[in-house]
Structures are given as structure tokens and as C-alpha cells.
Tab-separated table of C-alpha atoms and ligand atoms in Angstrom:
chain	number	residue	atom	x	y	z
S	106	MET	CA	-2.632	31.066	14.234
S	107	PRO	CA	-5.449	28.627	13.288
S	108	GLN	CA	-4.604	24.944	13.413
S	109	LEU	CA	-5.845	21.601	12.209
S	110	SER	CA	-7.895	19.806	14.834
S	111	GLU	CA	-6.024	17.294	16.955
S	112	THR	CA	-7.402	14.255	15.118
S	113	ASP	CA	-6.892	15.898	11.709
S	114	GLN	CA	-3.234	16.395	12.602
S	115	GLU	CA	-2.947	12.597	12.839
S	116	ILE	CA	-4.454	11.863	9.443
S	117	PHE	CA	-3.362	14.812	7.256
S	118	PRO	CA	0.250	14.886	5.965
S	119	VAL	CA	2.902	15.915	8.496
S	120	SER	CA	3.475	19.209	6.658
S	121	ALA	CA	-0.221	20.203	6.648
S	122	GLY	CA	-1.401	23.340	8.380
S	123	ILE	CA	-3.855	26.195	8.103
S	124	ASP	CA	-2.776	29.546	6.642
S	125	ASP	CA	-3.816	33.083	7.617
S	126	ASP	CA	-6.836	32.876	5.292
S	127	GLY	CA	-8.070	29.841	7.223
S	128	GLU	CA	-7.255	27.411	4.433
S	129	ILE	CA	-5.570	24.006	4.637
S	130	THR	CA	-2.048	23.940	3.213
S	131	ILE	CA	0.074	20.899	2.358
S	132	GLY	CA	3.828	21.232	1.970
S	133	GLY	CA	3.308	24.985	2.247
S	134	CYS	CA	0.890	25.082	-0.731
S	135	ALA	CA	-2.734	26.193	-0.283
S	136	VAL	CA	-5.064	23.467	-1.542
S	137	SER	CA	-7.153	25.904	-3.619
S	138	GLU	CA	-4.074	27.251	-5.400
S	139	LEU	CA	-3.052	23.730	-6.381
S	140	ALA	CA	-6.621	23.060	-7.562
S	141	ASP	CA	-6.530	26.272	-9.649
S	142	GLU	CA	-3.213	25.398	-11.208
S	143	PHE	CA	-3.669	21.659	-11.836
S	144	GLY	CA	-7.468	21.234	-11.911
S	145	THR	CA	-9.622	18.719	-10.028
S	146	PRO	CA	-9.824	15.874	-9.172
S	147	LEU	CA	-6.254	16.233	-7.995
S	148	TYR	CA	-4.037	14.016	-5.870
S	149	ILE	CA	-1.478	15.837	-3.745
S	150	TYR	CA	1.439	13.839	-2.290
S	151	ASP	CA	3.591	15.312	0.444
S	152	GLU	CA	7.274	14.388	0.145
S	153	ASP	CA	7.973	15.139	3.826
S	154	THR	CA	5.374	12.595	4.931
S	155	ILE	CA	6.763	9.871	2.654
S	156	ARG	CA	10.281	10.430	4.022
S	157	HIS	CA	8.948	10.675	7.579
S	158	MET	CA	7.209	7.295	7.256
S	159	CYS	CA	10.275	5.649	5.665
S	160	ARG	CA	12.379	6.836	8.617
S	161	LEU	CA	9.804	5.840	11.234
S	162	PHE	CA	9.815	2.306	9.833
S	163	THR	CA	13.579	2.065	9.370
S	164	ARG	CA	14.343	3.399	12.843
S	165	GLY	CA	11.455	1.605	14.540
S	166	PHE	CA	12.512	-1.787	13.230
S	167	LYS	CA	16.284	-1.221	13.587
S	168	ASP	CA	15.738	-0.231	17.221
S	169	ALA	CA	13.799	-3.420	17.856
S	170	TYR	CA	15.764	-5.776	15.564
S	171	GLU	CA	19.132	-4.652	14.225
S	172	ARG	CA	19.297	-6.949	11.187
S	173	SER	CA	16.130	-5.694	9.538
S	174	HIS	CA	15.171	-3.815	6.455
S	175	ILE	CA	12.054	-2.217	5.089
S	176	GLU	CA	10.608	-3.110	1.697
S	177	TYR	CA	8.037	-0.695	0.274
S	178	SER	CA	5.191	-2.536	-1.415
S	179	SER	CA	4.856	-0.523	-4.600
S	180	LYS	CA	1.342	-1.640	-5.499
S	181	ALA	CA	0.092	0.845	-2.864
S	182	PHE	CA	1.274	3.609	-5.243
S	183	ALA	CA	3.718	2.924	-8.066
S	184	ASN	CA	5.324	6.034	-9.476
S	185	PRO	CA	8.922	6.738	-10.583
S	186	ALA	CA	9.197	9.974	-8.555
S	187	LEU	CA	8.076	8.074	-5.472
S	188	ALA	CA	10.414	5.135	-6.215
S	189	LYS	CA	13.340	7.582	-6.292
S	190	ILE	CA	12.444	8.812	-2.811
S	191	ILE	CA	12.089	5.211	-1.586
S	192	ALA	CA	15.515	4.342	-3.025
S	193	ASP	CA	17.014	7.504	-1.567
S	194	GLU	CA	15.712	6.568	1.892
S	195	GLY	CA	17.524	3.233	1.602
S	196	LEU	CA	14.397	1.069	1.462
S	197	HIS	CA	13.898	-2.043	-0.601
S	198	MET	CA	10.816	-2.313	-2.824
S	199	ASP	CA	8.530	-5.026	-4.094
S	200	VAL	CA	6.661	-5.321	-7.364
S	201	VAL	CA	3.928	-7.768	-8.320
S	202	THR	CA	3.816	-7.466	-12.122
S	203	GLY	CA	5.999	-6.703	-15.118
S	204	GLY	CA	4.300	-3.304	-15.233
S	205	GLU	CA	5.338	-2.418	-11.693
S	206	LEU	CA	8.839	-3.613	-12.579
S	207	VAL	CA	8.864	-1.145	-15.501
S	208	PHE	CA	8.118	1.667	-13.029
S	209	ALA	CA	10.961	0.521	-10.763
S	210	LYS	CA	13.287	0.434	-13.762
S	211	ALA	CA	12.175	3.923	-14.839
S	212	ALA	CA	13.409	5.177	-11.466
S	213	ASN	CA	16.658	3.172	-11.809
S	214	PHE	CA	15.685	1.394	-8.623
S	215	PRO	CA	18.627	-0.757	-7.441
S	216	ALA	CA	17.825	-4.255	-8.723
S	217	GLU	CA	19.344	-6.110	-5.783
S	218	ARG	CA	16.876	-4.312	-3.478
S	219	LEU	CA	13.828	-5.538	-5.444
S	220	ASN	CA	11.535	-8.427	-4.561
S	221	PHE	CA	9.092	-9.773	-7.160
S	222	HIS	CA	5.818	-10.983	-5.611
S	223	GLY	CA	2.482	-12.050	-7.079
S	224	ASN	CA	0.511	-15.280	-7.317
S	225	ASN	CA	0.740	-15.816	-11.067
S	226	LYS	CA	3.917	-14.420	-12.601
S	227	ASP	CA	4.246	-15.498	-16.201
S	228	ARG	CA	7.302	-16.562	-18.171
S	229	GLU	CA	7.916	-13.087	-19.641
S	230	GLU	CA	7.651	-11.386	-16.256
S	231	LEU	CA	10.070	-13.855	-14.687
S	232	ALA	CA	12.508	-13.384	-17.581
S	233	GLU	CA	12.258	-9.581	-17.248
S	234	ALA	CA	12.878	-9.840	-13.504
S	235	ILE	CA	15.974	-12.018	-14.003
S	236	ASP	CA	17.296	-9.753	-16.777
S	237	TYR	CA	17.060	-6.733	-14.476
S	238	GLY	CA	18.921	-8.617	-11.739
S	239	THR	CA	15.983	-8.635	-9.304
S	240	GLY	CA	17.364	-9.520	-5.871
S	241	ARG	CA	14.582	-11.844	-4.732
S	242	ILE	CA	11.639	-13.538	-6.381
S	243	THR	CA	8.981	-14.804	-3.986
S	244	LEU	CA	7.421	-18.003	-5.289
S	245	ASP	CA	3.719	-18.571	-4.764
S	246	SER	CA	2.813	-21.853	-6.482
S	247	PHE	CA	4.194	-25.176	-7.747
S	248	HIS	CA	3.687	-23.841	-11.262
S	249	GLU	CA	6.038	-20.946	-10.476
S	250	ILE	CA	8.712	-23.172	-8.924
S	251	GLY	CA	8.937	-25.173	-12.141
S	252	LEU	CA	8.673	-22.169	-14.435
S	253	LEU	CA	11.287	-20.037	-12.665
S	254	ASN	CA	13.704	-22.956	-12.413
S	255	GLU	CA	13.345	-23.397	-16.176
S	256	VAL	CA	13.703	-19.694	-17.083
S	257	ALA	CA	16.668	-19.209	-14.735
S	258	GLY	CA	18.297	-22.326	-16.224
S	259	GLU	CA	17.907	-20.946	-19.763
S	260	LYS	CA	19.607	-17.752	-18.653
S	261	GLY	CA	22.353	-19.520	-16.741
S	262	VAL	CA	21.334	-17.846	-13.483
S	263	ARG	CA	20.841	-19.237	-9.991
S	264	GLN	CA	17.992	-17.039	-8.741
S	265	LYS	CA	17.608	-16.215	-5.050
S	266	VAL	CA	14.037	-16.922	-3.960
S	267	LEU	CA	11.701	-16.895	-0.980
S	268	LEU	CA	8.716	-19.199	-0.626
S	269	ARG	CA	5.388	-17.668	0.305
S	270	VAL	CA	3.592	-19.795	2.859
S	271	SER	CA	0.090	-19.430	4.218
S	272	PRO	CA	-0.126	-19.767	7.997
S	273	SER	CA	-3.939	-20.081	8.347
S	274	VAL	CA	-4.154	-16.986	10.555
S	275	ASP	CA	-7.063	-14.576	10.281
S	276	PRO	CA	-5.980	-10.956	10.901
S	277	HIS	CA	-9.608	-9.759	11.303
S	278	THR	CA	-9.686	-7.306	8.450
S	279	HIS	CA	-11.937	-7.087	5.369
S	280	LEU	CA	-12.636	-10.448	3.697
S	281	LEU	CA	-11.379	-9.063	0.361
S	282	THR	CA	-8.005	-8.115	1.854
S	283	THR	CA	-7.422	-11.264	3.921
S	284	THR	CA	-4.631	-13.335	2.366
S	285	GLY	CA	-3.085	-15.706	4.917
S	286	VAL	CA	-6.007	-18.019	5.712
S	287	LEU	CA	-6.456	-21.572	4.416
S	288	ASP	CA	-9.060	-20.587	1.810
S	289	SER	CA	-6.862	-18.113	-0.105
S	290	LYS	CA	-5.345	-18.039	-3.573
S	291	PHE	CA	-2.023	-16.892	-2.089
S	292	GLY	CA	0.879	-19.020	-0.924
S	293	PHE	CA	1.581	-22.628	0.015
S	294	SER	CA	-0.560	-23.785	2.914
S	295	ILE	CA	1.391	-25.141	5.864
S	296	GLU	CA	-1.772	-26.761	7.223
S	297	THR	CA	-2.386	-28.958	4.161
S	298	GLY	CA	1.227	-30.028	3.707
S	299	ALA	CA	1.587	-28.101	0.439
S	300	ALA	CA	4.253	-25.858	1.961
S	301	ALA	CA	6.402	-28.861	2.930
S	302	ASP	CA	6.145	-30.200	-0.632
S	303	ALA	CA	7.063	-26.758	-1.990
S	304	VAL	CA	10.172	-26.597	0.197
S	305	GLU	CA	11.242	-30.037	-1.007
S	306	GLN	CA	10.745	-29.114	-4.682
S	307	ALA	CA	12.379	-25.707	-4.466
S	308	MET	CA	15.397	-27.076	-2.546
S	309	ALA	CA	15.839	-29.702	-5.267
S	310	ALA	CA	15.593	-27.164	-8.135
S	311	PRO	CA	19.148	-26.593	-9.398
S	312	ASN	CA	18.590	-23.024	-10.578
S	313	LEU	CA	16.903	-21.732	-7.428
S	314	GLU	CA	18.634	-20.684	-4.223
S	315	VAL	CA	16.105	-20.685	-1.386
S	316	MET	CA	16.884	-17.897	1.087
S	317	GLY	CA	13.939	-18.303	3.427
S	318	LEU	CA	10.222	-17.863	3.926
S	319	HIS	CA	7.608	-15.176	3.446
S	320	PHE	CA	4.000	-14.698	4.470
S	321	HIS	CA	1.521	-11.826	4.308
S	322	LEU	CA	-1.660	-11.902	6.367
S	323	GLY	CA	-3.726	-9.165	4.739
S	324	SER	CA	-4.429	-5.502	5.328
S	325	PRO	CA	-5.095	-3.234	7.148
S	326	ILE	CA	-4.316	-5.072	10.400
S	327	PHE	CA	-5.159	-3.064	13.521
S	328	GLU	CA	-4.264	-5.908	15.919
S	329	LEU	CA	-0.744	-6.966	16.852
S	330	GLU	CA	-1.431	-10.516	17.970
S	331	PRO	CA	-2.026	-12.079	14.502
S	332	TYR	CA	1.589	-11.236	13.615
S	333	SER	CA	3.122	-13.049	16.590
S	334	GLN	CA	0.740	-15.964	16.220
S	335	ALA	CA	1.671	-16.437	12.547
S	336	ILE	CA	5.395	-15.851	13.139
S	337	ASP	CA	5.524	-18.575	15.768
S	338	TYR	CA	3.705	-21.033	13.502
S	339	VAL	CA	5.940	-20.312	10.492
S	340	LEU	CA	9.170	-20.483	12.512
S	341	LYS	CA	8.107	-23.853	13.889
S	342	PHE	CA	7.521	-24.971	10.299
S	343	ALA	CA	10.951	-23.598	9.296
S	344	ALA	CA	12.634	-25.679	11.988
S	345	GLU	CA	10.831	-28.811	10.793
S	346	MET	CA	11.881	-28.073	7.224
S	347	ARG	CA	15.483	-27.558	8.269
S	348	GLU	CA	15.445	-31.106	9.614
S	349	ALA	CA	13.549	-32.616	6.692
S	350	HIS	CA	15.041	-30.742	3.710
S	351	ALA	CA	17.939	-28.613	5.017
S	352	LEU	CA	15.897	-25.437	4.420
S	353	PRO	CA	17.947	-22.383	5.380
S	354	LEU	CA	16.147	-19.502	7.065
S	355	THR	CA	18.674	-16.831	6.159
S	356	GLU	CA	15.832	-14.412	5.506
S	357	PHE	CA	12.364	-14.117	6.978
S	358	ASN	CA	9.634	-11.823	5.743
S	359	PRO	CA	6.346	-11.553	7.657
S	360	GLY	CA	4.788	-9.180	5.094
S	361	GLY	CA	3.034	-5.858	5.534
S	362	GLY	CA	-0.526	-4.846	6.346
S	363	PHE	CA	0.172	-2.155	8.944
S	364	ALA	CA	-2.923	-0.037	9.442
S	365	VAL	CA	-3.352	3.712	9.071
S	366	GLY	CA	-5.928	6.126	10.466
S	367	TYR	CA	-8.574	7.040	7.893
S	368	VAL	CA	-10.971	8.501	10.425
S	369	GLY	CA	-10.039	10.118	13.706
S	370	GLU	CA	-11.959	7.634	15.829
S	371	GLU	CA	-10.002	4.617	14.587
S	372	LEU	CA	-6.259	5.118	14.879
S	373	PRO	CA	-3.792	2.188	14.574
S	374	PRO	CA	-0.991	1.187	16.968
S	375	PRO	CA	2.261	3.142	16.392
S	376	ILE	CA	4.899	1.626	14.066
S	377	SER	CA	7.117	0.995	17.100
S	378	ALA	CA	4.438	-1.310	18.551
S	379	TYR	CA	4.312	-3.429	15.378
S	380	ALA	CA	8.140	-3.480	15.365
S	381	GLU	CA	8.257	-4.614	18.984
S	382	GLU	CA	5.611	-7.316	18.539
S	383	ILE	CA	7.259	-8.733	15.412
S	384	SER	CA	10.823	-8.583	16.759
S	385	VAL	CA	9.950	-10.241	20.046
S	386	ALA	CA	8.045	-12.974	18.205
S	387	VAL	CA	10.946	-13.638	15.813
S	388	ARG	CA	13.550	-13.712	18.573
S	389	SER	CA	11.567	-15.898	20.936
S	390	GLY	CA	10.478	-18.229	18.106
S	391	CYS	CA	14.082	-18.691	16.976
S	392	ASP	CA	15.064	-19.380	20.538
S	393	ARG	CA	12.223	-21.849	21.034
S	394	TYR	CA	12.884	-23.808	17.824
S	395	GLY	CA	16.680	-23.568	17.822
S	396	LEU	CA	16.983	-21.363	14.728
S	397	GLU	CA	19.564	-18.682	14.077
S	398	GLU	CA	18.044	-15.219	13.940
S	399	PRO	CA	17.384	-14.422	10.281
S	400	LEU	CA	17.576	-11.157	8.398
S	401	LEU	CA	14.105	-9.668	8.927
S	402	THR	CA	12.195	-7.842	6.187
S	403	VAL	CA	8.806	-6.198	6.524
S	404	GLU	CA	6.775	-4.891	3.620
S	405	PRO	CA	4.671	-1.825	4.380
S	406	GLY	CA	2.773	-0.390	1.428
S	407	ARG	CA	-0.289	1.457	2.688
S	408	SER	CA	1.411	2.822	5.794
S	409	ILE	CA	4.248	4.460	3.811
S	410	VAL	CA	2.032	6.404	1.387
S	411	ALA	CA	-1.567	6.612	2.648
S	412	ARG	CA	-1.097	9.633	4.892
S	413	ALA	CA	1.088	11.395	2.316
S	414	GLY	CA	-1.773	11.651	-0.197
S	415	VAL	CA	-4.755	14.007	-0.204
S	416	ALA	CA	-7.432	13.913	-2.906
S	417	VAL	CA	-9.106	17.191	-3.913
S	418	TYR	CA	-12.511	17.419	-5.569
S	419	GLN	CA	-14.877	20.200	-6.591
S	420	VAL	CA	-18.536	20.183	-5.627
S	421	GLY	CA	-21.071	20.238	-8.472
S	422	GLY	CA	-24.732	19.542	-7.832
S	423	ILE	CA	-26.293	19.249	-4.387
S	424	LYS	CA	-29.515	17.244	-4.014
S	425	ARG	CA	-31.595	17.631	-0.883
S	426	ILE	CA	-34.199	14.971	-0.167
S	427	PRO	CA	-36.128	16.333	2.821
S	428	ASN	CA	-35.870	14.130	5.915
S	429	VAL	CA	-33.835	11.571	3.972
S	430	ARG	CA	-30.399	12.689	2.806
S	431	VAL	CA	-28.309	15.431	1.227
S	432	TYR	CA	-26.252	14.211	-1.726
S	433	VAL	CA	-23.197	16.300	-2.598
S	434	SER	CA	-21.778	15.344	-6.011
S	435	VAL	CA	-18.093	15.855	-6.726
S	436	ASP	CA	-16.116	15.639	-9.966
S	437	GLY	CA	-14.349	12.352	-9.086
S	438	GLY	CA	-15.426	9.176	-7.303
S	439	MET	CA	-15.006	5.453	-7.863
S	440	GLY	CA	-12.897	6.037	-10.981
S	441	ASP	CA	-10.091	7.543	-8.896
S	442	ASN	CA	-10.907	5.885	-5.559
S	443	ILE	CA	-12.851	2.646	-5.611
S	444	ARG	CA	-12.085	1.759	-1.965
S	445	PRO	CA	-15.419	2.925	-0.500
S	446	ALA	CA	-17.342	0.938	-3.137
S	447	LEU	CA	-15.085	-2.127	-2.906
S	448	TYR	CA	-14.315	-2.355	0.810
S	449	SER	CA	-16.821	0.043	2.414
S	450	SER	CA	-13.750	2.062	3.391
S	451	GLU	CA	-14.328	5.188	5.422
S	452	TYR	CA	-12.726	8.547	4.764
S	453	THR	CA	-12.535	11.874	6.500
S	454	VAL	CA	-13.754	14.737	4.270
S	455	ARG	CA	-12.853	18.391	4.828
S	456	ARG	CA	-13.601	21.599	3.014
S	457	PRO	CA	-10.063	23.027	2.666
S	458	GLN	CA	-11.331	26.588	3.052
S	459	GLN	CA	-12.615	27.269	6.607
S	460	PRO	CA	-12.794	23.529	7.358
S	461	TYR	CA	-14.377	23.947	10.771
S	462	ALA	CA	-16.899	26.694	9.932
S	463	SER	CA	-20.486	26.462	11.107
S	464	PRO	CA	-23.329	25.921	10.519
S	465	THR	CA	-22.725	22.338	9.464
S	466	GLU	CA	-24.961	19.636	8.059
S	467	LYS	CA	-24.758	15.902	7.545
S	468	VAL	CA	-24.172	14.999	3.896
S	469	THR	CA	-23.187	12.050	1.723
S	470	VAL	CA	-20.429	12.840	-0.748
S	471	VAL	CA	-20.896	10.948	-4.004
S	472	GLY	CA	-18.991	10.697	-7.267
S	473	LYS	CA	-19.969	11.328	-10.882
S	474	TYR	CA	-20.023	7.681	-12.021
S	475	CYS	CA	-23.171	5.881	-13.098
S	476	GLU	CA	-23.373	3.570	-10.089
S	477	SER	CA	-25.373	4.030	-6.910
S	478	GLY	CA	-22.429	2.482	-5.049
S	479	ASP	CA	-20.184	5.325	-6.186
S	480	TYR	CA	-19.515	7.377	-3.079
S	481	ILE	CA	-16.603	8.905	-1.197
S	482	ALA	CA	-18.072	9.203	2.303
S	483	LYS	CA	-21.487	8.604	3.860
S	484	ASP	CA	-23.079	10.786	6.522
S	485	VAL	CA	-20.224	13.169	7.152
S	486	GLU	CA	-20.669	16.468	8.970
S	487	LEU	CA	-19.464	19.386	6.821
S	488	PRO	CA	-19.976	23.150	6.708
S	489	VAL	CA	-23.043	23.911	4.572
S	490	LEU	CA	-21.669	23.591	1.038
S	491	LYS	CA	-22.398	25.292	-2.253
S	492	SER	CA	-21.527	24.364	-5.838
S	493	GLY	CA	-17.939	25.259	-6.633
S	494	ASP	CA	-16.613	24.557	-3.134
S	495	LEU	CA	-13.591	22.305	-2.866
S	496	LEU	CA	-13.508	19.166	-0.728
S	497	CYS	CA	-10.478	17.130	0.232
S	498	THR	CA	-10.002	13.633	1.627
S	499	PRO	CA	-6.813	12.927	3.591
S	500	THR	CA	-5.173	9.463	3.758
S	501	SER	CA	-5.877	8.979	0.060
S	502	GLY	CA	-2.302	8.084	-0.849
S	503	ALA	CA	-2.634	4.281	-0.959
S	504	TYR	CA	-4.666	2.055	-3.281
S	505	SER	CA	-6.715	4.882	-4.777
S	506	VAL	CA	-4.999	6.161	-7.949
S	507	PRO	CA	-3.251	2.781	-8.403
S	508	MET	CA	-6.712	1.202	-8.711
S	509	ALA	CA	-8.068	4.076	-10.821
S	510	SER	CA	-9.988	3.212	-13.953
S	511	ASN	CA	-11.391	4.969	-16.997
S	512	TYR	CA	-14.924	3.816	-16.201
S	513	ASN	CA	-17.531	5.960	-17.962
S	514	MET	CA	-14.589	7.068	-20.126
S	515	THR	CA	-13.345	9.527	-17.574
S	516	THR	CA	-9.768	10.744	-17.549
S	517	ARG	CA	-7.626	9.770	-14.588
S	518	PRO	CA	-6.512	12.649	-12.352
S	519	ALA	CA	-3.292	14.624	-12.167
S	520	ILE	CA	-0.868	13.920	-9.315
S	521	VAL	CA	1.470	16.500	-7.804
S	522	MET	CA	4.269	16.151	-5.255
S	523	VAL	CA	4.644	19.077	-2.857
S	524	LYS	CA	7.620	20.119	-0.789
S	525	ASP	CA	8.824	23.453	0.628
S	526	SER	CA	5.974	25.467	-0.919
S	527	THR	CA	6.488	24.137	-4.434
S	528	ALA	CA	4.455	21.604	-6.355
S	529	ARG	CA	5.663	19.484	-9.238
S	530	LEU	CA	3.526	17.366	-11.486
S	531	ILE	CA	4.438	13.674	-11.179
S	532	ARG	CA	1.622	12.431	-13.391
S	533	ARG	CA	-0.297	14.617	-15.789
S	534	ARG	CA	-4.063	14.418	-16.068
S	535	GLU	CA	-5.196	12.128	-18.874
S	536	THR	CA	-6.759	13.677	-21.953
S	537	TYR	CA	-9.503	12.570	-24.344
S	538	GLU	CA	-6.683	11.754	-26.774
S	539	ASP	CA	-5.270	9.322	-24.203
S	540	LEU	CA	-8.690	7.676	-23.972
S	541	LEU	CA	-8.825	7.173	-27.730
S	542	ALA	CA	-5.163	6.256	-28.173
S	543	THR	CA	-5.561	2.505	-27.723
S	544	SER	CA	-8.870	2.042	-29.543
S	545	LEU	CA	-9.016	1.194	-33.236
S	546	VAL	CA	-11.884	2.301	-35.444
B	609	PLP	C1	0.021	-5.759	-0.642
B	609	PLP	C2	1.141	-6.488	-0.028
B	609	PLP	C3	1.897	-5.893	0.976
B	609	PLP	C4	1.607	-4.526	1.524
B	609	PLP	O1	0.421	-4.453	2.210
B	609	PLP	P1	0.025	-3.062	2.909
B	609	PLP	O2	-1.237	-3.292	3.568
B	609	PLP	O3	-0.083	-2.053	1.835
B	609	PLP	O4	1.119	-2.748	3.872
B	609	PLP	C5	2.979	-6.598	1.470
B	609	PLP	N1	3.289	-7.817	1.011
B	609	PLP	C6	2.573	-8.420	0.039
B	609	PLP	C7	2.978	-9.754	-0.432
B	609	PLP	C8	1.479	-7.783	-0.509
B	609	PLP	O5	0.771	-8.381	-1.463
């Protein structure tokens, strides 16, 4: 029985395999059959992998710190079918806009398990969150403290909140996904004294009930040490604020950012290692600063869904520039996955049919958008391709379709969820009618 290579087994969905025809299958479905039925570009999500990751996180953190829960960060991939699985697995979920809240509502996601994040929530979004009974709202600015206190007052509600602080810790990831340093739009800086002022104001706001503190360093974070460094700093701050303003630290949320393996050579620490690092840091920090151990929440987004998703494209033209490069054009690109263009993100690319066939050649897989920066993967070794071949990129489940655009007036791809050899559409492909629907002549 043919098998995925050892490194591919780490980055493809847990249910992936190779069938008797030598083709990659996901959830028991051959990739080419899904492409035939639903067209390309296509995003395939594997339900088993999503559930597997939810359980790895829940168990990993419970083993290390009993009073913990896992909050899926829905911006990594917001979809009602996914939200139902997340709810079913007992996770909490966060949203960062009114639009993401609408998706949570569409899945009947339990309101008390929701946390509303974001650095500039407006009055309508805050009102919608309160009306739905959103369990926590994480406040990010002085403007929000005042605004939420006002909106909650109008509604006769005392809203439970967390304050997002910025611990000035650099997690050594991409500049564009670094969020917890001093020079960041996110959170109240502890270093400048803004966080202390925020605690004082929020504690004095009659319609807010402060439950504790939150921070998020950035993503993806391959190192463990930035977490413990930031946790210690924030717990020290919490102890100072308990003295100064009677701040309770009932809840503590050190964010998400857990890395995933996009290419076989760069695999992250296991979830259990993050859980251990964070739990030890929380326990020893509480001990050091005389705090009671809080309820611990972590917020994985990428690491819940990235590995579950596989993008499938079809090869069109192939351009060979002798001694320079071979460009392989596919029918998707930056419109459905802007991460390579935006963050220089790397992906593994496989031909689903006979993925390890030889001879091979080094190619650059590019999209169909009118930008030279539109590519999927540079200098990847693939079997010699011809027009009409399929290509797939594993670990495409996070921050690709959620960032998809209609650039060049392309239609955004279909998404299917596979399980036990069946596939169901969870988002249909857009049509030209969809493209025209919002424009007025
Ligand atoms: C994006 C985000 C997360 C999740 O980050 P991942 O890298 O996807 O795990 C968690 N918390 C906050 C506040 C975020 O903005």
C-alpha cells in the first residue's frame, strides 16, 4: 500500500492517504474526484483533523492546567459548519467584527462562550455583541472603555470584560503578524503606563465588570520562551494593579499564535510543549506575585484549522525560460491565498496523482492574477507537469479563504468538508451574478 512520505504525513490532514491508484485522498475522497465534482480552485477541509486538533488542545491544556479552556479564534476561518464543530467539541470562540459575530450566530454558537476582540469595535458592533449575550468583550483602547460603558448602560447590562495589554515582547515572527510589542496598534502598553490607566478607568466604569487580562503576541510563534517571558511580566503587572486598583485576575488569557508546519523542514513544537510552558509560567508567576491561579484561556486559530485545509488547483500554461525558471500557472493564486504575497509564506505543493513520481523538476507555481508577486510557491521540486494536471497545497486551512478577495473580478472558490468518504459543500463557488450583485449601473 503506497503511503504519504513521513514529512507529508505531518502536514496533510490526519485522514489523508494514498489510494490504490497512487492518488492522495482526504477523508476517504480522492482529490481528483472532488475537483471533478466541485471544480477548481477548491478548498477541502477535513472534519477529523479539526476535531483532532480541538481534542489535542483541550487535553493538552487540561493535563497541564486543569482550570483551562480553549477559545478558537474564528478569523483563521469563519464558517457556520466549522463553528458547529467547534461548539460540539466544547470550545469557546472569538470574533473580531460584527460580521464574524453573524457567522457565530448562524451556527447558534453559545453566546456565553464567545469573546469579542478587535482594536476598533464600533457602537453597532458592541450593541450587537451585548444583544447576543456575548460572554466576554476584550477592550483594546480608552475609546472602547468609554463606548462600551455607555452602550452597556443604555441596555441596562453590566458587561464582563477583559483588558488587552501589550507586554513589549517580540515573539520573533513576521513583522506584519507581531502584535505585542511597544510599537503596535493593539492593546494598552504596560511599559508606557497606559495599561495602568486603563485598569483604573475600566474598574471605575459602572457598567463594566473586569474579569482579568489578555494579551496576544503575534503569530506563528515557533519559540516557547516569549510566552513565559510575557506571562511573567503581565502577572507582575496584575499584582501591582490588584494593590493599586483592586483588579481581580479571575481570568487570564495569553492569546494564541501557536505555529504549524507548512513545510516539512520547519515543524513547530507539539501542543503539549506550549501547554507545559504556559502552565508552568502561570503557576510560578502566581506563586511569585502572590496571586490566586486564574482560569486560563488560550486562543488558537491557525493551529486548529491550518492542517485541516488543502487547496486544489489546476495547471494551465507552463512557461520555460531556459536557464532561468519554469513558471507553472494555476487557476487560483493571491485571490484565494494572499499569504505568500503578503508574508512570503512558504507552502508545500504536491501533485495529488502520483505525487512522488520522477523525473522531477524545479518550478515556481504562480497564480492567474495580474501581479508579479502573485505566487503560491517558489522553487519547488515537482514531477514534470503538463497542462490539466492538478496541484494541491496542504496546510491551507487558515488565513487563506478568509482573506480571499475578488481581485481581477475573480469568483472566490468553493469549500467542501470531507468525512468518512463523503464531501459536503460548506460554501458554494461564487458566480458572475454574485460579482455583479452589489454594483449599481
Ligand atoms: C489572531 C488572534 C489569535 C489567533 O492567532 P493564531 O495565530 O491564529 O493562533 C488569538 N488572539 C487574538 C487576539 C488574535 O487577534
